[in-house]
């Protein structure tokens, strides 16, 4: 099976001070605090490793520019590197390196994995697949999470 991945987008969202039990951290600019579920100075931006948004700056791509690996031949690692899935570009074809292309023989499943570098509460994961052909390639897959302490 061959699968092209294009963005590993993770989002977080709830309103602190309004939603009881909200465990999501606000990511306000200039280290300001959320007030009434809003960040008075806006959100932290991509220069800090994320591009946070939403009312309380809790929605963001925590996979952006992170380290990634995959099972693939040298050809696929060069043309469609594992980090292509985490570059923030939504390109739904295989013309460029803005997607990852894990590949193995039919006898062994293809694998792709990323190290987010931190512990996060994950609310949503969005995976974009190719639209130029072979839409059936992103079927029958598993998403697993693990924590490895160093």
Tab-separated table of N, CA and C in Angstrom:
chain	number	residue	atom	x	y	z
A	1	UNK	N	0.842	-1.174	0.000
A	1	UNK	CA	0.000	0.000	0.000
A	1	UNK	C	0.887	1.238	0.000
A	2	UNK	N	0.545	2.203	-0.778
A	2	UNK	CA	1.266	3.461	-0.842
A	2	UNK	C	0.326	4.571	-0.400
A	3	UNK	N	0.780	5.407	0.506
A	3	UNK	CA	-0.050	6.498	1.009
A	3	UNK	C	0.766	7.780	0.933
A	4	UNK	N	0.170	8.828	0.447
A	4	UNK	CA	0.806	10.145	0.472
A	4	UNK	C	0.163	10.930	1.608
A	5	UNK	N	0.970	11.403	2.526
A	5	UNK	CA	0.451	12.221	3.608
A	5	UNK	C	0.789	13.666	3.306
A	6	UNK	N	-0.044	14.567	3.659
A	6	UNK	CA	0.245	15.984	3.435
A	6	UNK	C	0.141	16.799	4.672
A	7	UNK	N	-0.409	16.770	5.649
A	7	UNK	CA	-0.201	17.614	6.804
A	7	UNK	C	-0.704	16.862	8.007
A	8	UNK	N	0.014	16.924	9.028
A	8	UNK	CA	-0.386	16.319	10.284
A	8	UNK	C	-0.815	17.490	11.144
A	9	UNK	N	-2.088	17.829	11.122
A	9	UNK	CA	-2.566	19.045	11.761
A	9	UNK	C	-3.267	18.716	13.059
A	10	UNK	N	-2.794	19.231	14.138
A	10	UNK	CA	-3.344	18.950	15.445
A	10	UNK	C	-3.937	20.228	16.016
A	11	UNK	N	-5.127	20.119	16.574
A	11	UNK	CA	-5.768	21.313	17.102
A	11	UNK	C	-6.184	21.121	18.549
A	12	UNK	N	-6.252	22.202	19.261
A	12	UNK	CA	-6.708	22.221	20.640
A	12	UNK	C	-7.669	23.398	20.781
A	13	UNK	N	-8.735	23.226	21.598
A	13	UNK	CA	-9.634	24.360	21.764
A	13	UNK	C	-10.610	24.171	22.920
A	14	UNK	N	-10.751	25.127	23.773
A	14	UNK	CA	-11.819	25.327	24.751
A	14	UNK	C	-11.578	26.711	25.349
A	15	UNK	N	-12.541	27.244	26.034
A	15	UNK	CA	-12.408	28.599	26.565
A	15	UNK	C	-12.072	28.536	28.049
A	16	UNK	N	-10.851	28.926	28.405
A	16	UNK	CA	-10.484	28.997	29.813
A	16	UNK	C	-11.311	30.097	30.458
A	17	UNK	N	-11.592	29.947	31.709
A	17	UNK	CA	-12.417	30.875	32.489
A	17	UNK	C	-13.900	30.743	32.167
A	18	UNK	N	-14.266	30.045	31.083
A	18	UNK	CA	-15.676	29.874	30.739
A	18	UNK	C	-16.077	28.406	30.766
A	19	UNK	N	-15.216	27.535	30.260
A	19	UNK	CA	-15.498	26.103	30.226
A	19	UNK	C	-14.859	25.444	31.438
A	20	UNK	N	-15.702	24.908	32.320
A	20	UNK	CA	-15.186	24.253	33.509
A	20	UNK	C	-14.330	23.052	33.110
A	21	UNK	N	-13.186	22.923	33.709
A	21	UNK	CA	-12.310	21.796	33.424
A	21	UNK	C	-11.471	21.965	32.170
A	22	UNK	N	-11.406	23.159	31.616
A	22	UNK	CA	-10.599	23.377	30.416
A	22	UNK	C	-9.133	23.107	30.739
A	23	UNK	N	-8.522	22.184	29.998
A	23	UNK	CA	-7.135	21.813	30.249
A	23	UNK	C	-6.194	22.326	29.168
A	24	UNK	N	-6.726	23.051	28.192
A	24	UNK	CA	-5.886	23.548	27.111
A	24	UNK	C	-5.249	24.868	27.509
A	25	UNK	N	-3.976	24.971	27.257
A	25	UNK	CA	-3.225	26.171	27.583
A	25	UNK	C	-3.450	27.240	26.519
A	26	UNK	N	-3.618	28.490	26.957
A	26	UNK	CA	-3.662	29.605	26.016
A	26	UNK	C	-2.231	29.875	25.540
A	27	UNK	N	-2.095	30.315	24.302
A	27	UNK	CA	-0.776	30.626	23.743
A	27	UNK	C	-0.784	32.082	23.280
A	28	UNK	N	-0.988	32.965	24.250
A	28	UNK	CA	-1.079	34.392	23.959
A	28	UNK	C	0.304	34.978	23.665
A	29	UNK	N	0.327	35.992	22.804
A	29	UNK	CA	1.566	36.698	22.482
A	29	UNK	C	2.071	37.437	23.716
A	30	UNK	N	3.357	37.655	23.751
A	30	UNK	CA	4.012	38.416	24.815
A	30	UNK	C	3.731	37.848	26.200
A	31	UNK	N	3.464	36.532	26.257
A	31	UNK	CA	3.215	35.817	27.517
A	31	UNK	C	2.086	36.435	28.332
A	32	UNK	N	1.150	37.091	27.656
A	32	UNK	CA	0.007	37.655	28.372
A	32	UNK	C	-0.975	36.541	28.726
A	33	UNK	N	-1.851	36.801	29.682
A	33	UNK	CA	-2.825	35.808	30.135
A	33	UNK	C	-4.132	35.965	29.378
A	34	UNK	N	-4.853	34.838	29.269
A	34	UNK	CA	-6.196	34.882	28.673
A	34	UNK	C	-7.113	35.647	29.621
A	35	UNK	N	-7.951	36.469	29.056
A	35	UNK	CA	-8.945	37.196	29.851
A	35	UNK	C	-10.300	36.988	29.204
A	36	UNK	N	-11.186	36.312	29.910
A	36	UNK	CA	-12.517	36.048	29.362
A	36	UNK	C	-12.459	35.204	28.101
A	37	UNK	N	-11.475	34.302	28.031
A	37	UNK	CA	-11.353	33.438	26.861
A	37	UNK	C	-10.717	34.118	25.658
A	38	UNK	N	-10.062	35.243	25.856
A	38	UNK	CA	-9.414	35.978	24.761
A	38	UNK	C	-7.983	36.334	25.143
A	39	UNK	N	-7.147	36.488	24.132
A	39	UNK	CA	-5.771	36.947	24.339
A	39	UNK	C	-5.705	38.419	23.941
A	40	UNK	N	-5.443	39.317	24.887
A	40	UNK	CA	-5.478	40.749	24.598
A	40	UNK	C	-4.452	41.215	23.563
A	41	UNK	N	-3.311	40.536	23.462
A	41	UNK	CA	-2.260	40.936	22.522
A	41	UNK	C	-2.154	40.012	21.321
A	42	UNK	N	-3.180	39.200	21.080
A	42	UNK	CA	-3.128	38.254	19.970
A	42	UNK	C	-2.403	36.976	20.361
A	43	UNK	N	-2.064	36.178	19.364
A	43	UNK	CA	-1.494	34.843	19.589
A	43	UNK	C	-0.008	34.780	19.250
A	44	UNK	N	0.675	33.784	19.824
A	44	UNK	CA	2.044	33.477	19.424
A	44	UNK	C	2.030	33.089	17.956
A	45	UNK	N	3.110	33.355	17.255
A	45	UNK	CA	3.136	33.084	15.821
A	45	UNK	C	4.172	32.040	15.449
A	46	UNK	N	4.191	31.687	14.185
A	46	UNK	CA	5.016	30.592	13.663
A	46	UNK	C	6.499	30.750	13.978
A	47	UNK	N	6.975	31.963	14.149
A	47	UNK	CA	8.391	32.156	14.465
A	47	UNK	C	8.757	31.449	15.768
A	48	UNK	N	7.769	31.221	16.616
A	48	UNK	CA	8.001	30.528	17.876
A	48	UNK	C	7.735	29.032	17.747
A	49	UNK	N	7.476	28.558	16.551
A	49	UNK	CA	7.284	27.138	16.324
A	49	UNK	C	5.847	26.726	16.069
A	50	UNK	N	4.897	27.617	16.266
A	50	UNK	CA	3.489	27.313	16.038
A	50	UNK	C	2.838	28.510	15.375
A	51	UNK	N	1.653	28.322	14.900
A	51	UNK	CA	0.862	29.420	14.373
A	51	UNK	C	-0.492	29.334	15.062
A	52	UNK	N	-0.547	29.787	16.310
A	52	UNK	CA	-1.741	29.631	17.129
A	52	UNK	C	-2.849	30.557	16.672
A	53	UNK	N	-4.089	30.121	16.853
A	53	UNK	CA	-5.249	30.917	16.489
A	53	UNK	C	-6.424	30.578	17.379
A	54	UNK	N	-7.586	31.079	17.005
A	54	UNK	CA	-8.791	30.859	17.799
A	54	UNK	C	-8.914	31.908	18.879
A	55	UNK	N	-10.070	31.974	19.524
A	55	UNK	CA	-10.311	33.024	20.512
A	55	UNK	C	-9.298	33.043	21.659
A	56	UNK	N	-8.886	31.880	22.127
A	56	UNK	CA	-7.947	31.812	23.243
A	56	UNK	C	-6.576	31.302	22.796
A	57	UNK	N	-6.303	31.385	21.502
A	57	UNK	CA	-5.009	30.962	20.947
A	57	UNK	C	-4.667	29.529	21.341
A	58	UNK	N	-5.642	28.644	21.189
A	58	UNK	CA	-5.456	27.239	21.537
A	58	UNK	C	-5.510	26.328	20.320
A	59	UNK	N	-5.766	26.869	19.153
A	59	UNK	CA	-5.845	26.058	17.943
A	59	UNK	C	-4.531	26.224	17.194
A	60	UNK	N	-3.851	25.116	16.951
A	60	UNK	CA	-2.572	25.235	16.275
A	60	UNK	C	-2.047	23.917	15.774
A	61	UNK	N	-1.111	24.012	14.886
A	61	UNK	CA	-0.469	22.847	14.304
A	61	UNK	C	0.749	22.507	15.158
A	62	UNK	N	0.571	21.642	16.144
A	62	UNK	CA	1.683	21.306	17.028
A	62	UNK	C	2.697	20.389	16.350
A	63	UNK	N	2.390	19.930	15.145
A	63	UNK	CA	3.330	19.128	14.371
A	63	UNK	C	4.195	19.952	13.433
A	64	UNK	N	3.910	21.247	13.313
A	64	UNK	CA	4.602	22.104	12.355
A	64	UNK	C	6.119	22.074	12.546
A	65	UNK	N	6.820	21.728	11.466
A	65	UNK	CA	8.287	21.716	11.412
A	65	UNK	C	8.943	20.756	12.408
A	66	UNK	N	8.216	19.747	12.853
A	66	UNK	CA	8.787	18.777	13.789
A	66	UNK	C	9.556	17.687	13.044
A	67	UNK	N	10.338	16.935	13.787
A	67	UNK	CA	11.116	15.831	13.230
A	67	UNK	C	10.182	14.682	12.868
A	68	UNK	N	10.407	14.057	11.721
A	68	UNK	CA	9.576	12.935	11.282
A	68	UNK	C	10.444	11.896	10.583
A	69	UNK	N	9.952	10.684	10.539
A	69	UNK	CA	10.627	9.575	9.864
A	69	UNK	C	9.582	8.712	9.181
A	70	UNK	N	10.015	7.846	8.296
A	70	UNK	CA	9.084	6.937	7.635
A	70	UNK	C	9.837	5.758	7.039
A	71	UNK	N	9.077	4.720	6.733
A	71	UNK	CA	9.642	3.590	6.011
A	71	UNK	C	9.505	3.910	4.532
A	72	UNK	N	10.611	3.980	3.851
A	72	UNK	CA	10.586	4.293	2.419
A	72	UNK	C	11.961	4.023	1.826
A	73	UNK	N	11.984	3.852	0.527
A	73	UNK	CA	13.264	3.702	-0.169
A	73	UNK	C	13.950	5.065	-0.229
A	74	UNK	N	15.225	5.081	-0.596
A	74	UNK	CA	15.954	6.346	-0.724
A	74	UNK	C	15.267	7.278	-1.710
A	75	UNK	N	14.722	6.712	-2.784
A	75	UNK	CA	14.033	7.521	-3.794
A	75	UNK	C	12.870	8.287	-3.167
A	76	UNK	N	12.035	7.606	-2.409
A	76	UNK	CA	10.875	8.267	-1.811
A	76	UNK	C	11.279	9.203	-0.681
A	77	UNK	N	12.317	8.845	0.084
A	77	UNK	CA	12.791	9.737	1.139
A	77	UNK	C	13.310	11.044	0.570
A	78	UNK	N	13.879	11.013	-0.625
A	78	UNK	CA	14.393	12.218	-1.269
A	78	UNK	C	13.274	13.029	-1.912
A	79	UNK	N	12.421	12.376	-2.689
A	79	UNK	CA	11.354	13.080	-3.408
A	79	UNK	C	10.230	13.551	-2.491
A	80	UNK	N	9.859	12.732	-1.529
A	80	UNK	CA	8.729	13.018	-0.637
A	80	UNK	C	9.166	12.767	0.803
A	81	UNK	N	9.996	13.636	1.363
A	81	UNK	CA	10.573	13.383	2.687
A	81	UNK	C	9.512	13.364	3.785
A	82	UNK	N	9.771	12.674	4.882
A	82	UNK	CA	8.783	12.579	5.956
A	82	UNK	C	8.406	13.938	6.537
A	83	UNK	N	9.338	14.884	6.537
A	83	UNK	CA	9.042	16.220	7.061
A	83	UNK	C	8.128	17.018	6.134
A	84	UNK	N	7.937	16.560	4.896
A	84	UNK	CA	7.017	17.234	3.976
A	84	UNK	C	5.594	17.252	4.498
A	85	UNK	N	5.253	16.286	5.346
A	85	UNK	CA	3.912	16.247	5.928
A	85	UNK	C	3.750	17.267	7.045
A	86	UNK	N	4.840	17.865	7.480
A	86	UNK	CA	4.807	18.789	8.612
A	86	UNK	C	5.295	20.185	8.248
A	87	UNK	N	5.304	20.514	6.961
A	87	UNK	CA	5.854	21.809	6.544
A	87	UNK	C	4.817	22.925	6.493
A	88	UNK	N	3.573	22.623	6.804
A	88	UNK	CA	2.532	23.642	6.822
A	88	UNK	C	1.911	23.931	5.470
A	89	UNK	N	2.357	23.269	4.423
A	89	UNK	CA	1.822	23.489	3.076
A	89	UNK	C	0.758	22.436	2.761
A	90	UNK	N	-0.415	22.861	2.355
A	90	UNK	CA	-1.465	21.928	1.954
A	90	UNK	C	-1.436	21.834	0.439
A	91	UNK	N	-0.728	20.847	-0.059
A	91	UNK	CA	-0.611	20.608	-1.494
A	91	UNK	C	-1.099	19.188	-1.719
A	92	UNK	N	-2.211	19.038	-2.412
A	92	UNK	CA	-2.866	17.739	-2.502
A	92	UNK	C	-2.505	16.963	-3.758
A	93	UNK	N	-1.269	17.059	-4.191
A	93	UNK	CA	-0.776	16.220	-5.278
A	93	UNK	C	0.675	15.871	-4.971
A	94	UNK	N	1.278	15.059	-5.788
A	94	UNK	CA	2.644	14.611	-5.498
A	94	UNK	C	3.688	15.311	-6.353
A	95	UNK	N	3.372	16.452	-6.900
A	95	UNK	CA	4.279	17.151	-7.800
A	95	UNK	C	5.500	17.703	-7.067
A	96	UNK	N	5.390	17.989	-5.811
A	96	UNK	CA	6.523	18.573	-5.086
A	96	UNK	C	6.742	17.835	-3.772
A	97	UNK	N	7.650	18.325	-2.973
A	97	UNK	CA	8.011	17.630	-1.738
A	97	UNK	C	7.200	18.075	-0.529
A	98	UNK	N	6.026	18.678	-0.735
A	98	UNK	CA	5.187	19.110	0.380
A	98	UNK	C	4.275	17.998	0.870
A	99	UNK	N	4.668	16.777	0.644
A	99	UNK	CA	3.936	15.642	1.196
A	99	UNK	C	4.953	14.552	1.506
A	100	UNK	N	4.558	13.611	2.339
A	100	UNK	CA	5.416	12.470	2.653
A	100	UNK	C	4.865	11.255	1.921
A	101	UNK	N	5.738	10.324	1.583
A	101	UNK	CA	5.306	9.145	0.844
A	101	UNK	C	5.948	7.896	1.442
A	102	UNK	N	5.392	7.409	2.565
A	102	UNK	CA	5.932	6.170	3.113
A	102	UNK	C	5.622	5.027	2.164
A	103	UNK	N	6.560	4.142	1.990
A	103	UNK	CA	6.344	3.052	1.040
A	103	UNK	C	7.068	1.798	1.509
A	104	UNK	N	6.393	0.694	1.426
A	104	UNK	CA	6.978	-0.615	1.674
A	104	UNK	C	6.377	-1.586	0.694
A	105	UNK	N	6.934	-2.768	0.635
A	105	UNK	CA	6.342	-3.794	-0.222
A	105	UNK	C	4.980	-4.188	0.347
A	106	UNK	N	4.199	-4.868	-0.424
A	106	UNK	CA	2.850	-5.258	-0.008
A	106	UNK	C	2.857	-6.147	1.232
A	107	UNK	N	3.957	-6.808	1.513
A	107	UNK	CA	4.002	-7.723	2.650
A	107	UNK	C	4.229	-7.026	3.996
A	108	UNK	N	4.605	-5.751	3.966
A	108	UNK	CA	4.865	-5.022	5.205
A	108	UNK	C	4.194	-3.655	5.136
A	109	UNK	N	3.465	-3.264	6.181
A	109	UNK	CA	2.789	-1.964	6.133
A	109	UNK	C	3.775	-0.794	6.088
A	110	UNK	N	3.387	0.254	5.408
A	110	UNK	CA	4.178	1.486	5.398
A	110	UNK	C	3.949	2.213	6.716
A	111	UNK	N	4.972	2.899	7.191
A	111	UNK	CA	4.854	3.625	8.448
A	111	UNK	C	5.425	5.029	8.305
A	112	UNK	N	4.811	5.962	9.021
A	112	UNK	CA	5.275	7.341	9.107
A	112	UNK	C	5.076	7.755	10.554
A	113	UNK	N	6.033	8.448	11.142
A	113	UNK	CA	5.872	8.873	12.518
A	113	UNK	C	6.574	10.205	12.735
A	114	UNK	N	6.095	10.925	13.761
A	114	UNK	CA	6.647	12.244	14.083
A	114	UNK	C	6.878	12.348	15.583
A	115	UNK	N	7.875	13.114	15.951
A	115	UNK	CA	8.147	13.413	17.350
A	115	UNK	C	7.699	14.850	17.589
A	116	UNK	N	6.635	15.020	18.362
A	116	UNK	CA	6.106	16.363	18.608
A	116	UNK	C	6.952	17.139	19.611
A	117	UNK	N	7.871	16.471	20.283
A	117	UNK	CA	8.799	17.160	21.163
A	117	UNK	C	8.232	17.596	22.496
A	118	UNK	N	6.963	17.323	22.746
A	118	UNK	CA	6.332	17.736	23.988
A	118	UNK	C	5.085	16.896	24.186
A	119	UNK	N	4.456	17.020	25.335
A	119	UNK	CA	3.199	16.328	25.608
A	119	UNK	C	2.066	17.311	25.339
A	120	UNK	N	1.066	16.871	24.574
A	120	UNK	CA	-0.070	17.717	24.227
A	120	UNK	C	-1.375	16.982	24.480
A	121	UNK	N	-2.405	17.733	24.780
A	121	UNK	CA	-3.761	17.199	24.766
A	121	UNK	C	-4.242	17.386	23.338
A	122	UNK	N	-4.536	16.301	22.657
A	122	UNK	CA	-4.909	16.355	21.244
A	122	UNK	C	-6.418	16.265	21.119
A	123	UNK	N	-6.997	17.237	20.458
A	123	UNK	CA	-8.437	17.259	20.224
A	123	UNK	C	-8.772	16.748	18.831
A	124	UNK	N	-7.920	17.016	17.871
A	124	UNK	CA	-8.226	16.678	16.484
A	124	UNK	C	-6.934	16.432	15.706
A	125	UNK	N	-6.982	15.484	14.802
A	125	UNK	CA	-5.885	15.242	13.862
A	125	UNK	C	-6.482	15.263	12.469
A	126	UNK	N	-5.906	16.048	11.584
A	126	UNK	CA	-6.379	16.104	10.204
A	126	UNK	C	-5.262	15.616	9.295
A	127	UNK	N	-5.575	14.648	8.455
A	127	UNK	CA	-4.616	14.123	7.484
A	127	UNK	C	-5.185	14.373	6.100
A	128	UNK	N	-4.430	15.061	5.268
A	128	UNK	CA	-4.846	15.330	3.898
A	128	UNK	C	-4.191	14.316	2.976
A	129	UNK	N	-4.956	13.754	2.063
A	129	UNK	CA	-4.419	12.806	1.093
A	129	UNK	C	-4.395	13.419	-0.297
A	130	UNK	N	-3.746	12.737	-1.199
A	130	UNK	CA	-3.677	13.195	-2.590
A	130	UNK	C	-5.066	13.291	-3.195
A	131	UNK	N	-5.235	14.249	-4.080
A	131	UNK	CA	-6.496	14.382	-4.794
A	131	UNK	C	-6.321	14.141	-6.282
A	132	UNK	N	-5.074	13.971	-6.735
A	132	UNK	CA	-4.848	13.811	-8.167
A	132	UNK	C	-5.089	12.380	-8.640
A	133	UNK	N	-5.132	11.425	-7.748
A	133	UNK	CA	-5.495	10.042	-8.093
A	133	UNK	C	-5.411	9.166	-6.853
A	134	UNK	N	-5.856	7.969	-6.967
A	134	UNK	CA	-5.709	6.953	-5.922
A	134	UNK	C	-6.248	7.390	-4.570
A	135	UNK	N	-7.463	7.898	-4.534
A	135	UNK	CA	-8.070	8.330	-3.283
A	135	UNK	C	-8.225	7.190	-2.293
A	136	UNK	N	-8.267	5.965	-2.781
A	136	UNK	CA	-8.459	4.814	-1.905
A	136	UNK	C	-7.210	4.462	-1.100
A	137	UNK	N	-6.091	5.115	-1.341
A	137	UNK	CA	-4.869	4.773	-0.636
A	137	UNK	C	-4.933	5.094	0.852
A	138	UNK	N	-5.655	6.106	1.230
A	138	UNK	CA	-5.757	6.405	2.659
A	138	UNK	C	-7.008	5.710	3.186
A	139	UNK	N	-6.884	4.428	3.345
A	139	UNK	CA	-7.933	3.605	3.953
A	139	UNK	C	-7.245	2.595	4.864
A	140	UNK	N	-7.985	2.129	5.813
A	140	UNK	CA	-7.497	1.063	6.682
A	140	UNK	C	-6.140	1.412	7.297
A	141	UNK	N	-6.090	2.543	8.002
A	141	UNK	CA	-4.849	2.915	8.667
A	141	UNK	C	-5.112	3.115	10.153
A	142	UNK	N	-4.058	3.145	10.926
A	142	UNK	CA	-4.153	3.275	12.370
A	142	UNK	C	-3.305	4.453	12.824
A	143	UNK	N	-3.831	5.208	13.773
A	143	UNK	CA	-3.065	6.278	14.410
A	143	UNK	C	-2.797	5.828	15.836
A	144	UNK	N	-1.547	5.820	16.217
A	144	UNK	CA	-1.163	5.401	17.563
A	144	UNK	C	-0.369	6.515	18.226
A	145	UNK	N	-0.492	6.612	19.525
A	145	UNK	CA	0.256	7.597	20.294
A	145	UNK	C	1.139	6.866	21.290
A	146	UNK	N	2.308	7.397	21.525
A	146	UNK	CA	3.147	6.822	22.572
A	146	UNK	C	3.946	7.944	23.214
A	147	UNK	N	4.344	7.707	24.424
A	147	UNK	CA	5.173	8.654	25.151
A	147	UNK	C	6.446	7.932	25.546
A	148	UNK	N	7.555	8.445	25.116
A	148	UNK	CA	8.851	7.883	25.474
A	148	UNK	C	9.616	8.911	26.281
A	149	UNK	N	9.862	8.622	27.542
A	149	UNK	CA	10.658	9.553	28.346
A	149	UNK	C	12.133	9.309	28.070
A	150	UNK	N	12.886	10.360	28.123
A	150	UNK	CA	14.325	10.261	27.837
A	150	UNK	C	15.095	10.339	29.131
